[in-house]
CSV table of C-alpha atoms in Angstrom, one decimal:
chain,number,residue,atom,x,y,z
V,877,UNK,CA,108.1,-49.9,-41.1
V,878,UNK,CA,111.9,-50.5,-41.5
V,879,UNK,CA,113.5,-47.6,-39.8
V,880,UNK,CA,117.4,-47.1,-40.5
V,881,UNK,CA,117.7,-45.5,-36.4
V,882,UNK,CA,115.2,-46.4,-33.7
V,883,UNK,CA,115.7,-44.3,-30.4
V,884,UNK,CA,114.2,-45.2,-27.0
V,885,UNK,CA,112.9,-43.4,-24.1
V,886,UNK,CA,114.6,-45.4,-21.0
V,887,UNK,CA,112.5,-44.4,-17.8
V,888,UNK,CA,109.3,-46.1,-17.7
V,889,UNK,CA,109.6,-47.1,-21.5
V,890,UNK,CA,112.7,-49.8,-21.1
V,891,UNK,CA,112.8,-49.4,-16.8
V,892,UNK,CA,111.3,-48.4,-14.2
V,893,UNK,CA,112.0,-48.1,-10.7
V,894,UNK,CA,111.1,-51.4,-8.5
V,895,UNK,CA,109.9,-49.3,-5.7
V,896,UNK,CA,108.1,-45.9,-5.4
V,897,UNK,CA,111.0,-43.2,-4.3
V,898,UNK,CA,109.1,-43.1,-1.5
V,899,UNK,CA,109.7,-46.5,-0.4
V,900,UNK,CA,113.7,-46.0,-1.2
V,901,UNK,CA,114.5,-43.3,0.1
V,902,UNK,CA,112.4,-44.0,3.6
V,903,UNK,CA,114.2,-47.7,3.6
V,904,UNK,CA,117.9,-45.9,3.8
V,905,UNK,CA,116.7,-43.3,6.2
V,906,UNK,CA,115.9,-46.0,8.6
V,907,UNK,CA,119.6,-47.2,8.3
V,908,UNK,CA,120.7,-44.2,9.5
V,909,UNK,CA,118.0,-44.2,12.4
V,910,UNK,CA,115.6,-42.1,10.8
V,911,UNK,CA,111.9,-42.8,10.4
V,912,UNK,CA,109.9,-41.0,7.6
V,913,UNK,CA,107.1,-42.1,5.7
V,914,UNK,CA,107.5,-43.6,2.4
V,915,UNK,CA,104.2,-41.3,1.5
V,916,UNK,CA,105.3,-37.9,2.8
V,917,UNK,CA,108.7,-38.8,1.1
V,918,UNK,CA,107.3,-39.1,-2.0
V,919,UNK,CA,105.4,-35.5,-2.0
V,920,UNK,CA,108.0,-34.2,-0.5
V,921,UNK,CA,110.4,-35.6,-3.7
V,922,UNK,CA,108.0,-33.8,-6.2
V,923,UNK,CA,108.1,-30.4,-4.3
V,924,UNK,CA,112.3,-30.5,-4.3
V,925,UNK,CA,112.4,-32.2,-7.8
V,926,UNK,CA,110.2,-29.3,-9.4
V,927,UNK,CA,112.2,-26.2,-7.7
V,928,UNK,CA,115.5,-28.1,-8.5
V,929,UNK,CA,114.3,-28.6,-12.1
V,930,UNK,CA,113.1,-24.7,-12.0
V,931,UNK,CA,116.9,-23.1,-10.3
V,932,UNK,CA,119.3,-25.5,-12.4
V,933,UNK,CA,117.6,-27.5,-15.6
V,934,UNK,CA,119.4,-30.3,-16.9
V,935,UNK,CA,121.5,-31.0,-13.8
V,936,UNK,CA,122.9,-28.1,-13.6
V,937,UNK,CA,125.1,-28.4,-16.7
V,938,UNK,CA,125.1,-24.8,-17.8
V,939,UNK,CA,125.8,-23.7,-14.5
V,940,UNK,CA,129.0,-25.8,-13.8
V,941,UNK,CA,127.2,-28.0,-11.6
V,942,UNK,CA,127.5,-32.0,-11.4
V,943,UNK,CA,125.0,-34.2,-11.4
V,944,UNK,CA,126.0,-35.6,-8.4
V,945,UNK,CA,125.8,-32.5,-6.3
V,946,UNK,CA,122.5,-32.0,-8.3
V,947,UNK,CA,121.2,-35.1,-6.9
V,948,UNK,CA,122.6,-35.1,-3.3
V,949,UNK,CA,121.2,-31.4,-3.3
V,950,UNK,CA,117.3,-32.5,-4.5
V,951,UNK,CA,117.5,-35.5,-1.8
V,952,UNK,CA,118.4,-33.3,1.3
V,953,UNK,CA,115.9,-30.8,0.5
V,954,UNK,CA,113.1,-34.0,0.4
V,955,UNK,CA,114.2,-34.7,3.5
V,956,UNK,CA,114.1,-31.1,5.0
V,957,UNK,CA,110.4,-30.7,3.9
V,958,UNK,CA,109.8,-33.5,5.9
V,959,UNK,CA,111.8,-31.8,8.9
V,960,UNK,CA,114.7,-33.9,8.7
V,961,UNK,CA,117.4,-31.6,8.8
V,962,UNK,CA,120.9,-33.0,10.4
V,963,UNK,CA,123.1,-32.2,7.7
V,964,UNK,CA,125.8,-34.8,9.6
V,965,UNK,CA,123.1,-37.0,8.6
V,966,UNK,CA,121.7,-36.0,4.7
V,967,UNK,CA,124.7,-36.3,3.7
V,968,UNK,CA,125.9,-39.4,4.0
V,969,UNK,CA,122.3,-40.7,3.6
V,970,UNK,CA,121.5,-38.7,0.1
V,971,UNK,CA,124.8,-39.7,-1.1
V,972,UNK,CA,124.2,-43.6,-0.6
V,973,UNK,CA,120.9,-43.1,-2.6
V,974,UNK,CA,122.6,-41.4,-4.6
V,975,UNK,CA,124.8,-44.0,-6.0
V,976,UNK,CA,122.4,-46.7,-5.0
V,977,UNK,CA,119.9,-45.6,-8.2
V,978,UNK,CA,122.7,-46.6,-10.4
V,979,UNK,CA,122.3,-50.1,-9.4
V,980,UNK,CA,120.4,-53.0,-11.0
V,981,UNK,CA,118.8,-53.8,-8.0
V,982,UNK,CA,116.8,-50.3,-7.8
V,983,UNK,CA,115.4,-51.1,-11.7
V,984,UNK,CA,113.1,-53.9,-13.5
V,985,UNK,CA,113.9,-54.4,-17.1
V,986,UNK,CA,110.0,-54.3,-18.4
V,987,UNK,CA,109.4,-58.0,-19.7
V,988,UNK,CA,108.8,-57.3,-23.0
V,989,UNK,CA,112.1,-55.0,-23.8
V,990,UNK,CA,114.8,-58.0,-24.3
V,991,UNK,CA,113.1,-60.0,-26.7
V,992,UNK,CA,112.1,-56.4,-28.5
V,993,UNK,CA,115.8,-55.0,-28.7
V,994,UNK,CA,116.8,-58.4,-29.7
V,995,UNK,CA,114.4,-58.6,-32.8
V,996,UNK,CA,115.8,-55.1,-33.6
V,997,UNK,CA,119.6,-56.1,-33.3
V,998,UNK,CA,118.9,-59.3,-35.5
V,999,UNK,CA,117.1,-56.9,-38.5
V,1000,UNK,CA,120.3,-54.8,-37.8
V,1001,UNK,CA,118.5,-51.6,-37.5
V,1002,UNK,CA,120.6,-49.4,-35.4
V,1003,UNK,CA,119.4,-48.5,-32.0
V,1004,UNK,CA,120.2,-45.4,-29.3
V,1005,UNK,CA,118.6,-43.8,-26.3
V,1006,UNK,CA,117.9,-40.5,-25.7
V,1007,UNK,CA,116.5,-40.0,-22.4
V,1008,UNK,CA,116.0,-37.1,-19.5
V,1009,UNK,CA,118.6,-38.4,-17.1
V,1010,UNK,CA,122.1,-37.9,-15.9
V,1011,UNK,CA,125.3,-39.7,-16.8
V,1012,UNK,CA,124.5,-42.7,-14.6
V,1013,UNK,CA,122.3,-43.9,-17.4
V,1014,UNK,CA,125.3,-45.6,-19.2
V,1015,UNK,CA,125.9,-47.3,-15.8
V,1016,UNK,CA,122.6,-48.2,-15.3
V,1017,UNK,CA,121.8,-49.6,-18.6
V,1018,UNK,CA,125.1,-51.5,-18.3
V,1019,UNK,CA,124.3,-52.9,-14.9
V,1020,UNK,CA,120.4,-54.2,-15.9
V,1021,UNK,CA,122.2,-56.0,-18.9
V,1022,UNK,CA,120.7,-53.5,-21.6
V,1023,UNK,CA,123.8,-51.4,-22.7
V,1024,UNK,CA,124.8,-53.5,-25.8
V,1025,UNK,CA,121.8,-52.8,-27.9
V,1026,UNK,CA,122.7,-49.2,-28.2
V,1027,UNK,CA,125.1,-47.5,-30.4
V,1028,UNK,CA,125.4,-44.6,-27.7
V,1029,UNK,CA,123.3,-43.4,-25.3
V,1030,UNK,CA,122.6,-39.2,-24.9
V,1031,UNK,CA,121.2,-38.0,-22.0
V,1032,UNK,CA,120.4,-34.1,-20.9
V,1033,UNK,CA,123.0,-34.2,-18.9
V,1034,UNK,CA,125.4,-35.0,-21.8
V,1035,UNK,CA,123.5,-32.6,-23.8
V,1036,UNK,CA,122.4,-29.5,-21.6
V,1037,UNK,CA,119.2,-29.5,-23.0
V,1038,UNK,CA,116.5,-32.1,-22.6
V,1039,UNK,CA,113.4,-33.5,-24.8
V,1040,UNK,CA,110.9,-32.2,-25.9
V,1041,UNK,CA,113.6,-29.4,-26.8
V,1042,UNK,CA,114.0,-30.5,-30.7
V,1043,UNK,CA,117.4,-29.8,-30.6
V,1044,UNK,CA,118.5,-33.2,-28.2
V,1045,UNK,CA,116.5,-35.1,-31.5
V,1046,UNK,CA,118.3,-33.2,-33.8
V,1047,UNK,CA,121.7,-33.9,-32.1
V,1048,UNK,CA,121.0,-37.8,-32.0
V,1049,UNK,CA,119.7,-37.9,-35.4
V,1050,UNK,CA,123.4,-36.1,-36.1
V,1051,UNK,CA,125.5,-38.7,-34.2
V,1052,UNK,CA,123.9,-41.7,-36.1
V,1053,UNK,CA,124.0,-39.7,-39.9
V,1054,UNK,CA,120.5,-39.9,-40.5
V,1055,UNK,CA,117.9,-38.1,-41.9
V,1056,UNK,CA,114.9,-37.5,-39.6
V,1057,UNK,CA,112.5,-39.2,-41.8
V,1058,UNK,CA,114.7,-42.3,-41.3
V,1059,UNK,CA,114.2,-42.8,-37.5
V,1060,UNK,CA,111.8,-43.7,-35.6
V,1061,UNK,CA,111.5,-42.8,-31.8
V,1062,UNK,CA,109.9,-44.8,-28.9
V,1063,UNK,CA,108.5,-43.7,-25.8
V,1064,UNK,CA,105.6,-43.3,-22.9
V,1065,UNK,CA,105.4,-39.4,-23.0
V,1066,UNK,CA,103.1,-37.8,-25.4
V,1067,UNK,CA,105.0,-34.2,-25.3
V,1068,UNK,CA,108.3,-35.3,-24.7
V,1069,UNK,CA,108.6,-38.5,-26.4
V,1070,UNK,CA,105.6,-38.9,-29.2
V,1071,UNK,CA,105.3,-35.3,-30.5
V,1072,UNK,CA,108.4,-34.2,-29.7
V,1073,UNK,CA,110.0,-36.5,-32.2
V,1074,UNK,CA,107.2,-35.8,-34.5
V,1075,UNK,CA,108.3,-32.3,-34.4
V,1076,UNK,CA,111.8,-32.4,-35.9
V,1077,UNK,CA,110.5,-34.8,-39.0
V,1078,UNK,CA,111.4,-38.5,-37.0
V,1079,UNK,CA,108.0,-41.4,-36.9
V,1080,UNK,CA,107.1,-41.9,-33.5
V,1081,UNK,CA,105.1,-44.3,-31.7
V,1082,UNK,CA,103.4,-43.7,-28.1
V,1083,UNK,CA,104.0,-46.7,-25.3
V,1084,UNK,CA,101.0,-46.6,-23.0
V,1085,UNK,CA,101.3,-50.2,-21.7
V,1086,UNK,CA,98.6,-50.0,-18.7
V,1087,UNK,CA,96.1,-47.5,-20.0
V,1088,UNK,CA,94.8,-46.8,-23.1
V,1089,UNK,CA,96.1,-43.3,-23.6
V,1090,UNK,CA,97.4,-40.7,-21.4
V,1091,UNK,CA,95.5,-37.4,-20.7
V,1092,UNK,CA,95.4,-34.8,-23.8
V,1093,UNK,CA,96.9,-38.2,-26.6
V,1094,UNK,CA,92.9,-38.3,-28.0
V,1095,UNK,CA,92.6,-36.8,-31.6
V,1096,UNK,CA,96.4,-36.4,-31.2
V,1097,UNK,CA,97.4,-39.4,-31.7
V,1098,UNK,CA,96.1,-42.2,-34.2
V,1099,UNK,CA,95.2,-45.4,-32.7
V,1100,UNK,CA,97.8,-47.2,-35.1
V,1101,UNK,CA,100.5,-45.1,-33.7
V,1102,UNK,CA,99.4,-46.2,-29.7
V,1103,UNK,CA,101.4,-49.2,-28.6
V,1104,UNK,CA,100.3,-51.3,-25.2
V,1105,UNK,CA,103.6,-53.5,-25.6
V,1106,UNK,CA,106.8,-53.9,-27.3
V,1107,UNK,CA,105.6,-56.8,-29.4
V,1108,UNK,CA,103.5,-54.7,-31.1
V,1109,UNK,CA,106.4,-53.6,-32.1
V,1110,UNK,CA,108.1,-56.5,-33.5
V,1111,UNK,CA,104.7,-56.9,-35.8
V,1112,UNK,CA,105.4,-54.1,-37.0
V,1113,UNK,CA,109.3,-53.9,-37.7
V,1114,UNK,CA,109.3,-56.3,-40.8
């Protein structure tokens, strides 16, 4: 396998988060003199995350709104289901975590991406990302020493429309002048990542690096096509 393009999923496929949102988000309340639980934070986050995702997808992009007030907006309301509701205090507060996420010190580099993207860069193949985040992805990836590997970087945000919608492969396979049978795509999600890609022509290969497949991947996906690392990876990228 010699693909031309390779595209990565970032979240959880290049990054993850070093502590649960939980964990974050309870840590900077307590600066402010709040005590929540990092556990009721966390349940709270999914509640506000799926009505946010449900009123204004993809950050809000088609309805004029910024990411930023998407964000701030998603962290109050976590913190209002958990009967914090000082807005003299959610403010500042979800605006901190706000721009705190786009630090390196919020995100671990997986120890097996480096060596992987550096393998790729040295076959030249030509690497992107195209991920379900906001604009603070170029920042991010910049900031955890990861930026350099990609030729751009297209998030939903940038886009308005988010995987598995084929038309966010479409557009990336568009921006690098390629023919889908030409790229290959990389990533932890079966739906969104593995037959998403599959969908609009492109190879894909499922990440599932602490389990052996997720829920629903069985007769879906061939065992060949299941990585448990990124150096399965390099074996097979000659």
């Amino acid at each position: 396998m010699r693909p031309r393009l390779l595209t990565w999923d970032v979240k959880d496929t290049l990054l993850r988060v070093r502590h649960t949102v939980g964990e974050q988000y309870s840590s900077e309340a307590k600066l402010h003199g709040i005590r929540v639980e990092a556990e009721a934070l966390d349940r709270s986050f999914l509640a506000a995350l799926r009505t946010q995702n449900k009123l204004l997808p993809s950050y809000g992009v088609s309805q004029g709104v910024s990411s930023q007030k998407w964000w701030v907006e998603t962290v109050k309301q976590t913190f209002r289901l958990c009967g914090v509701r000082d807005e003299q205090v959610l403010t500042p507060l979800a605006e901190n975590l706000y721009r705190g996420f786009s630090s390196a010190k919020n995100w671990e580099v997986f120890n097996d991406v480096k060596d992987t993207l550096i393998h790729c860069d040295r076959l030249g193949i030509h690497m992107a990302v195209i991920s379900n985040f906001d604009r603070r992805l170029e920042q991010i990836l910049t900031n955890c020493n990861l930026r350099q590997h990609f030729q751009f970087v297209l998030t939903s945000e940038d886009f308005g429309i988010g995987k598995p919608d084929p038309r966010i492969f479409i557009k990336a396979l568009s921006l690098a002048q390629i023919q889908p049978k030409q790229a290959t795509h990389i990533g932890d999600d079966l739906q969104k990542d593995y037959l998403a890609a599959r969908a609009v022509g492109m190879e894909s290969y499922l990440l599932c690096r602490e389990k052996e497949q997720p829920a629903g991947a069985k007769g879906l996906v061939p065992k060949a096509h299941i990585l448990h690392s990124l150096q399965q990876l390099i074996g097979l990228l000659k």
